[in-house]
Every structure is written in structure tokens, then in C-alpha cells.
Amino acid sequence: MSDSNSSSPVDSDSRHQTSADEEVLDELRSLLMGEVLTQIERLQHRLDDPRVHAAEVGGVLPDAILYRSSKDNRLADTLVPTVEEVVRTAVKKDVKTFADALFPVMGPAIRRAITEALRTM
């Protein structure tokens, strides 16, 4: 009676052939798909890394804003609440800096309003 754990020469040759076939297939896959797999890995890295993704979005954001703004006012309408909140926060945080930023615009506007008011009197 033969030992059930021992393998026959035919089984050994068959396993060796299967292993050689797999190696050939792996090499063929590498030759055919190597470049594609590398590109897929690069794309996956671009999507998964927030810094890379942010840098890419930052590169096209100005053009995207110009494009969207030329179509309609949706972008401006969407940003208004955020900008209002930023202005409120800036004024609460540092009134002097905010006033200094507005002075070049407000000074002439106030002078003009006073001049017009005096003219109409």
C-alpha cells in the first residue's frame, strides 16, 4: 500500500509545470499591464493624498471661479453668507485692522457724501 501523503512523479511534474506556467503568466501580465498598473497607482496616489489633491485643485481653482462667474451669479450667491461671516469675525477680532483696510475707500466716500449734502442745502 502506498503512503497517501507521498506524491507520485506525475503529481510533482504537474505541480512544477503549473508553477512554471504561473511564472510565465505573471511575466506576461507584467509586460502587458505593467505601465497601466503604474499609471493606476499614480492616479490612486493623487486621489488618496489630500496634499496632492489640494495642490491640483488649487491649480485650477482660479480658472474654475472665472469660468463659473462668467456663466451666472450662483458662485457669488453661494459665497455671500461665508464672506459676511468672515467680515463679522474680522471686525470682532480686530476693529482697527478692519478700519485701516476700509479707510482708503470710506474716507473719500464720506467726504463726497458730506460735499453733496452741503451742496443741496
Backbone as a chain_set.jsonl record, in Angstrom:
{"seq": "MSDSNSSSPVDSDSRHQTSADEEVLDELRSLLMGEVLTQIERLQHRLDDPRVHAAEVGGVLPDAILYRSSKDNRLADTLVPTVEEVVRTAVKKDVKTFADALFPVMGPAIRRAITEALRTM", "coords": {"N": [[0.827, -1.149, 0.0], [0.488, 2.22, -0.743], [1.818, 5.277, 0.562], [-0.39, 7.848, 1.445], [0.325, 10.473, 1.685], [2.586, 10.855, 0.227], [3.808, 12.017, -2.91], [3.278, 11.26, -6.294], [5.525, 10.886, -9.091], [4.264, 11.953, -11.316], [2.395, 13.75, -10.246], [4.16, 15.583, -9.055], [5.549, 16.543, -11.311], [3.403, 17.748, -12.573], [2.712, 19.765, -10.754], [5.05, 21.261, -10.862], [4.992, 22.1, -13.511], [2.651, 23.645, -13.47], [3.465, 25.692, -11.754], [5.538, 26.806, -13.274], [4.041, 27.661, -15.46], [2.473, 29.596, -14.207], [4.441, 31.448, -13.54], [5.242, 32.258, -16.084], [2.851, 33.394, -16.968], [2.627, 35.472, -15.077], [4.85, 36.997, -15.786], [4.108, 37.708, -18.381], [1.768, 39.174, -17.818], [2.954, 41.301, -16.453], [4.483, 42.441, -18.509], [2.47, 43.184, -20.309], [0.641, 44.695, -18.767], [2.074, 46.262, -17.019], [2.758, 49.074, -17.322], [0.197, 50.207, -17.301], [-0.71, 49.473, -14.746], [1.112, 50.897, -13.201], [0.362, 53.506, -13.865], [-2.228, 53.508, -12.823], [-1.653, 53.228, -10.102], [-0.352, 55.686, -9.646], [-2.469, 57.46, -10.172], [-4.23, 56.679, -8.138], [-2.74, 57.449, -5.92], [-2.783, 60.224, -6.288], [-5.475, 60.724, -5.806], [-5.808, 59.812, -3.195], [-4.03, 61.208, -1.522], [-4.349, 63.984, 0.376], [-2.864, 66.383, 0.257], [-1.711, 66.408, -2.299], [-4.018, 66.337, -3.826], [-5.227, 68.768, -2.998], [-3.317, 70.599, -3.955], [-3.591, 70.227, -6.702], [-6.275, 70.977, -7.117], [-6.083, 73.603, -6.262], [-4.532, 74.607, -8.319], [-6.277, 74.779, -10.478], [-8.405, 76.178, -9.53], [-8.635, 79.121, -9.647], [-9.188, 79.511, -12.425], [-11.512, 77.992, -12.613], [-13.238, 79.461, -10.998], [-13.38, 81.873, -12.449], [-14.549, 80.885, -14.792], [-17.023, 79.879, -13.827], [-18.138, 82.224, -12.783], [-18.547, 83.695, -15.073], [-20.717, 82.481, -16.178], [-23.088, 82.658, -14.546], [-24.594, 84.029, -11.541], [-24.401, 82.232, -9.465], [-22.131, 81.335, -8.023], [-21.264, 83.657, -6.647], [-23.599, 84.16, -5.167], [-23.604, 81.914, -3.574], [-21.298, 82.278, -2.082], [-21.745, 84.587, -0.579], [-22.969, 84.362, 2.138], [-20.811, 83.179, 3.52], [-18.716, 85.041, 3.167], [-19.844, 87.242, 4.462], [-19.912, 86.276, 7.092], [-17.167, 85.986, 7.55], [-16.351, 88.66, 7.441], [-17.787, 89.694, 9.654], [-16.539, 88.243, 11.717], [-13.899, 89.159, 11.422], [-14.174, 91.882, 12.066], [-15.013, 91.744, 14.752], [-12.764, 90.541, 15.826], [-10.558, 92.265, 15.324], [-10.973, 95.413, 15.179], [-9.567, 97.751, 14.467], [-7.672, 96.985, 12.463], [-9.453, 96.191, 10.487], [-10.787, 98.614, 10.032], [-8.633, 100.157, 9.106], [-8.195, 98.852, 6.707], [-10.507, 99.509, 5.332], [-10.417, 102.295, 5.208], [-9.145, 103.662, 2.917], [-11.198, 103.525, 1.043], [-13.529, 104.349, 2.357], [-12.977, 106.91, 3.43], [-12.764, 108.854, 1.191], [-15.4, 108.398, 0.234], [-17.034, 109.273, 2.343], [-16.281, 112.001, 2.488], [-17.208, 112.843, -0.011], [-19.96, 112.372, 0.275], [-20.575, 114.207, 2.304], [-19.918, 116.606, 0.995], [-21.819, 116.579, -1.097], [-24.139, 116.713, 0.403], [-23.915, 119.237, 1.581], [-23.996, 120.845, -0.688], [-26.625, 120.523, -1.576], [-28.024, 121.958, 0.283]], "CA": [[0.0, 0.0, 0.0], [1.333, 3.402, -0.837], [1.546, 6.339, 1.529], [-1.267, 8.838, 0.81], [0.96, 11.779, 1.744], [3.672, 10.974, -0.746], [3.292, 12.369, -4.224], [3.839, 10.486, -7.388], [6.307, 11.717, -10.001], [3.354, 12.652, -12.221], [1.882, 14.897, -9.492], [5.267, 16.525, -8.89], [5.771, 17.19, -12.611], [2.237, 18.584, -12.839], [2.85, 20.964, -9.916], [6.176, 22.032, -11.387], [4.526, 22.714, -14.756], [1.706, 24.695, -13.088], [4.262, 26.784, -11.207], [6.224, 27.43, -14.41], [3.002, 28.358, -16.221], [2.111, 30.802, -13.455], [5.541, 32.401, -13.691], [5.157, 32.792, -17.444], [1.688, 34.281, -16.988], [2.973, 36.67, -14.303], [5.757, 37.811, -16.603], [3.305, 38.239, -19.48], [0.94, 40.239, -17.227], [3.838, 42.429, -16.17], [4.829, 43.077, -19.783], [1.288, 43.776, -20.917], [-0.107, 45.589, -17.893], [2.96, 46.978, -16.103], [2.596, 50.525, -17.471], [-1.165, 50.556, -16.876], [-0.762, 49.347, -13.293], [1.872, 52.03, -12.665], [-0.487, 54.695, -14.019], [-3.328, 53.382, -11.865], [-1.087, 53.519, -8.778], [-0.131, 57.141, -9.583], [-3.788, 58.092, -10.049], [-4.738, 56.379, -6.8], [-1.991, 58.311, -5.001], [-3.306, 61.588, -6.461], [-6.791, 60.799, -5.183], [-5.751, 59.489, -1.773], [-3.196, 62.137, -0.756], [-5.044, 65.273, 0.415], [-1.986, 67.485, -0.15], [-1.612, 66.375, -3.758], [-5.345, 66.714, -4.333], [-5.4, 70.202, -2.75], [-2.448, 71.332, -4.872], [-4.175, 70.163, -8.043], [-7.477, 71.806, -7.117], [-5.606, 74.98, -6.184], [-4.017, 74.995, -9.625], [-7.368, 75.058, -11.426], [-9.476, 76.927, -8.867], [-8.872, 80.459, -10.21], [-9.859, 79.385, -13.723], [-12.863, 77.482, -12.366], [-14.029, 80.583, -10.475], [-13.642, 82.758, -13.59], [-15.493, 80.206, -15.679], [-18.346, 79.837, -13.195], [-18.637, 83.59, -12.653], [-18.981, 84.184, -16.384], [-21.97, 81.799, -16.533], [-24.199, 83.23, -13.79], [-24.215, 84.542, -10.213], [-24.536, 81.194, -8.43], [-20.948, 81.303, -7.165], [-21.339, 84.816, -5.758], [-24.719, 83.939, -4.253], [-23.203, 80.87, -2.639], [-20.228, 82.777, -1.215], [-22.17, 85.733, 0.226], [-23.056, 84.091, 3.577], [-19.48, 82.906, 4.056], [-17.979, 86.303, 3.213], [-20.447, 88.037, 5.533], [-19.444, 85.727, 8.366], [-15.745, 86.311, 7.662], [-16.27, 90.089, 7.772], [-18.229, 89.821, 11.051], [-15.485, 87.714, 12.572], [-12.741, 90.051, 11.338], [-14.478, 93.104, 12.805], [-14.987, 91.401, 16.179], [-11.405, 90.161, 16.224], [-9.633, 93.39, 15.29], [-11.672, 96.513, 14.526], [-8.61, 98.706, 13.905], [-7.16, 96.458, 11.194], [-10.542, 96.245, 9.514], [-10.994, 100.031, 9.707], [-7.49, 100.559, 8.267], [-8.397, 98.283, 5.372], [-11.619, 100.215, 4.694], [-10.214, 103.736, 5.151], [-8.932, 104.229, 1.577], [-12.465, 103.574, 0.325], [-14.537, 105.059, 3.131], [-12.621, 108.329, 3.578], [-13.282, 109.621, 0.052], [-16.857, 108.262, 0.131], [-17.628, 110.141, 3.366], [-16.072, 113.384, 2.037], [-18.114, 113.092, -1.137], [-21.329, 112.435, 0.794], [-20.711, 115.482, 3.014], [-19.923, 117.657, -0.036], [-23.117, 116.553, -1.768], [-25.161, 117.15, 1.378], [-23.776, 120.683, 1.731], [-24.442, 121.455, -1.95], [-28.087, 120.51, -1.686], [-28.617, 122.812, 1.314]], "C": [[0.884, 1.229, 0.0], [0.879, 4.436, 0.184], [0.736, 7.424, 0.844], [-0.651, 10.226, 0.815], [2.07, 11.938, 0.715], [3.078, 11.265, -2.107], [3.999, 11.562, -5.277], [4.646, 11.414, -8.272], [5.411, 12.512, -10.953], [2.801, 13.889, -11.528], [2.949, 15.961, -9.333], [5.539, 17.272, -10.185], [4.626, 18.149, -12.929], [2.312, 19.878, -12.039], [3.957, 21.859, -10.43], [5.755, 22.768, -12.663], [3.561, 23.868, -14.453], [2.458, 25.904, -12.562], [4.99, 27.525, -12.329], [5.233, 28.211, -15.262], [2.604, 29.661, -15.53], [3.19, 31.863, -13.569], [5.513, 33.058, -15.067], [3.986, 33.767, -17.545], [1.958, 35.578, -16.217], [3.882, 37.596, -15.111], [4.998, 38.453, -17.764], [2.399, 39.374, -18.983], [1.768, 41.494, -16.98], [4.192, 43.177, -17.444], [3.638, 43.813, -20.386], [0.661, 44.874, -20.068], [0.766, 46.452, -16.983], [2.771, 48.476, -16.133], [1.231, 50.979, -16.974], [-1.271, 50.498, -15.356], [-0.011, 50.496, -12.622], [1.038, 53.305, -12.749], [-1.647, 54.668, -13.023], [-2.835, 53.7, -10.455], [-0.862, 55.02, -8.606], [-1.46, 57.879, -9.413], [-4.378, 57.874, -8.657], [-4.044, 57.253, -5.764], [-2.516, 59.746, -5.076], [-4.643, 61.747, -5.757], [-6.732, 60.639, -3.667], [-4.984, 60.505, -0.932], [-3.851, 63.523, -0.76], [-4.169, 66.439, -0.034], [-1.855, 67.554, -1.66], [-2.92, 66.846, -4.368], [-5.58, 68.22, -4.165], [-4.551, 71.027, -3.703], [-3.029, 71.337, -6.283], [-5.436, 71.03, -8.138], [-7.076, 73.283, -7.082], [-5.08, 75.486, -7.515], [-5.105, 75.369, -10.621], [-8.464, 75.93, -10.829], [-9.673, 78.336, -9.434], [-9.597, 80.409, -11.559], [-11.295, 78.896, -13.554], [-13.769, 78.605, -11.852], [-14.367, 81.55, -11.608], [-14.7, 82.16, -14.511], [-16.905, 80.253, -15.096], [-18.958, 81.231, -13.109], [-19.125, 84.148, -13.979], [-20.324, 83.567, -16.807], [-23.188, 82.43, -15.859], [-23.687, 83.676, -12.428], [-24.264, 83.494, -9.114], [-23.348, 81.166, -7.488], [-20.991, 82.46, -6.169], [-22.448, 84.624, -4.726], [-24.365, 82.908, -3.185], [-22.173, 81.386, -1.638], [-20.667, 83.899, -0.273], [-22.275, 85.402, 1.717], [-21.687, 83.853, 4.221], [-18.679, 84.194, 4.196], [-18.542, 87.204, 4.321], [-19.96, 87.571, 6.895], [-17.972, 86.043, 8.592], [-15.581, 87.778, 8.057], [-16.688, 90.312, 9.227], [-17.132, 89.376, 12.009], [-14.268, 88.629, 12.581], [-12.975, 91.325, 12.135], [-14.428, 92.834, 14.308], [-13.568, 91.158, 16.664], [-10.491, 91.376, 16.313], [-10.249, 94.534, 14.485], [-10.693, 97.455, 13.84], [-8.069, 98.233, 12.559], [-8.231, 96.529, 10.123], [-10.809, 97.69, 9.081], [-9.865, 100.539, 8.816], [-7.649, 100.046, 6.844], [-9.492, 99.032, 4.62], [-11.353, 101.707, 4.474], [-9.984, 104.275, 3.741], [-10.217, 104.339, 0.754], [-13.457, 104.483, 1.049], [-14.237, 106.554, 3.268], [-13.142, 109.163, 2.42], [-14.804, 109.546, -0.081], [-17.554, 109.175, 1.132], [-17.477, 111.603, 2.959], [-17.044, 113.748, 0.918], [-19.564, 113.23, -0.653], [-21.554, 113.747, 1.516], [-20.794, 116.639, 2.017], [-21.268, 117.72, -0.725], [-24.229, 117.056, -0.855], [-25.118, 118.662, 1.53], [-24.239, 121.402, 0.458], [-25.951, 121.539, -2.042], [-28.762, 121.425, -0.676], [-28.886, 124.181, 0.777]], "O": [[1.914, 1.263, 0.673], [-0.277, 4.463, 0.607], [1.12, 7.886, -0.23], [-1.059, 11.08, 0.028], [2.443, 13.062, 0.377], [1.976, 10.815, -2.424], [5.177, 11.229, -5.15], [4.463, 12.629, -8.205], [5.762, 13.622, -11.352], [2.736, 14.96, -12.132], [2.65, 17.147, -9.47], [5.738, 18.487, -10.174], [4.844, 19.227, -13.482], [2.019, 20.956, -12.558], [3.82, 23.082, -10.435], [6.123, 23.925, -12.866], [3.628, 24.926, -15.079], [2.112, 27.036, -12.899], [5.045, 28.755, -12.321], [5.547, 29.303, -15.735], [2.422, 30.692, -16.178], [2.886, 33.05, -13.682], [5.732, 34.262, -15.196], [4.115, 34.838, -18.137], [1.562, 36.656, -16.658], [3.705, 38.814, -15.118], [5.229, 39.618, -18.088], [2.275, 40.408, -19.64], [1.329, 42.608, -17.265], [4.202, 44.407, -17.462], [3.775, 44.92, -20.907], [0.198, 45.881, -20.604], [0.244, 47.29, -16.248], [2.635, 49.1, -15.081], [1.116, 52.008, -16.308], [-1.863, 51.388, -14.744], [-0.449, 51.008, -11.592], [1.014, 54.095, -11.805], [-2.0, 55.698, -12.449], [-3.532, 54.373, -9.695], [-1.146, 55.57, -7.543], [-1.565, 58.807, -8.611], [-4.959, 58.789, -8.073], [-4.685, 57.744, -4.835], [-2.676, 60.406, -4.049], [-4.915, 62.796, -5.172], [-7.513, 61.255, -2.941], [-5.264, 60.648, 0.258], [-3.899, 64.17, -1.806], [-4.669, 67.385, -0.641], [-1.883, 68.64, -2.239], [-2.934, 67.648, -5.302], [-6.074, 68.876, -5.082], [-5.011, 72.05, -4.21], [-2.961, 72.35, -6.979], [-5.635, 71.732, -9.129], [-7.658, 74.109, -7.785], [-5.175, 76.679, -7.805], [-4.877, 76.188, -11.512], [-9.359, 76.376, -11.547], [-10.817, 78.715, -9.685], [-10.52, 81.188, -11.796], [-12.192, 79.339, -14.271], [-14.936, 78.684, -12.234], [-15.507, 81.999, -11.72], [-15.624, 82.846, -14.948], [-17.86, 80.62, -15.781], [-20.156, 81.402, -13.335], [-20.024, 84.988, -14.005], [-20.988, 84.088, -17.703], [-24.195, 82.703, -16.512], [-22.479, 83.697, -12.191], [-24.176, 83.84, -7.936], [-23.521, 80.993, -6.282], [-20.777, 82.256, -4.974], [-22.251, 84.896, -3.542], [-24.78, 83.026, -2.033], [-22.175, 80.977, -0.477], [-20.01, 84.132, 0.742], [-21.692, 86.135, 2.516], [-21.446, 84.285, 5.348], [-18.036, 84.42, 5.221], [-17.78, 87.856, 5.036], [-19.632, 88.389, 7.754], [-17.573, 86.338, 9.719], [-14.761, 88.1, 8.917], [-16.016, 91.042, 9.956], [-16.838, 90.057, 12.992], [-13.668, 88.851, 13.633], [-12.065, 91.802, 12.813], [-13.854, 93.625, 15.057], [-13.214, 91.527, 17.784], [-9.731, 91.509, 17.272], [-10.073, 94.617, 13.27], [-10.965, 97.916, 12.732], [-8.017, 99.014, 11.609], [-7.95, 96.886, 8.979], [-11.031, 97.956, 7.899], [-10.118, 101.28, 7.866], [-7.28, 100.728, 5.888], [-9.415, 99.176, 3.399], [-12.003, 102.323, 3.63], [-10.594, 105.285, 3.391], [-10.3, 105.176, -0.145], [-14.142, 105.29, 0.421], [-15.154, 107.374, 3.225], [-13.901, 110.104, 2.648], [-15.435, 110.529, -0.469], [-18.566, 109.79, 0.799], [-18.432, 112.373, 3.067], [-17.625, 114.833, 0.914], [-20.299, 114.101, -1.117], [-22.614, 114.354, 1.365], [-21.622, 117.538, 2.163], [-21.809, 118.808, -0.919], [-25.147, 117.744, -1.301], [-26.164, 119.307, 1.601], [-24.826, 122.48, 0.548], [-26.492, 122.528, -2.537], [-29.969, 121.648, -0.771], [-29.386, 125.041, 1.502]]}, "num_chains": 1, "name": "protein.A"}
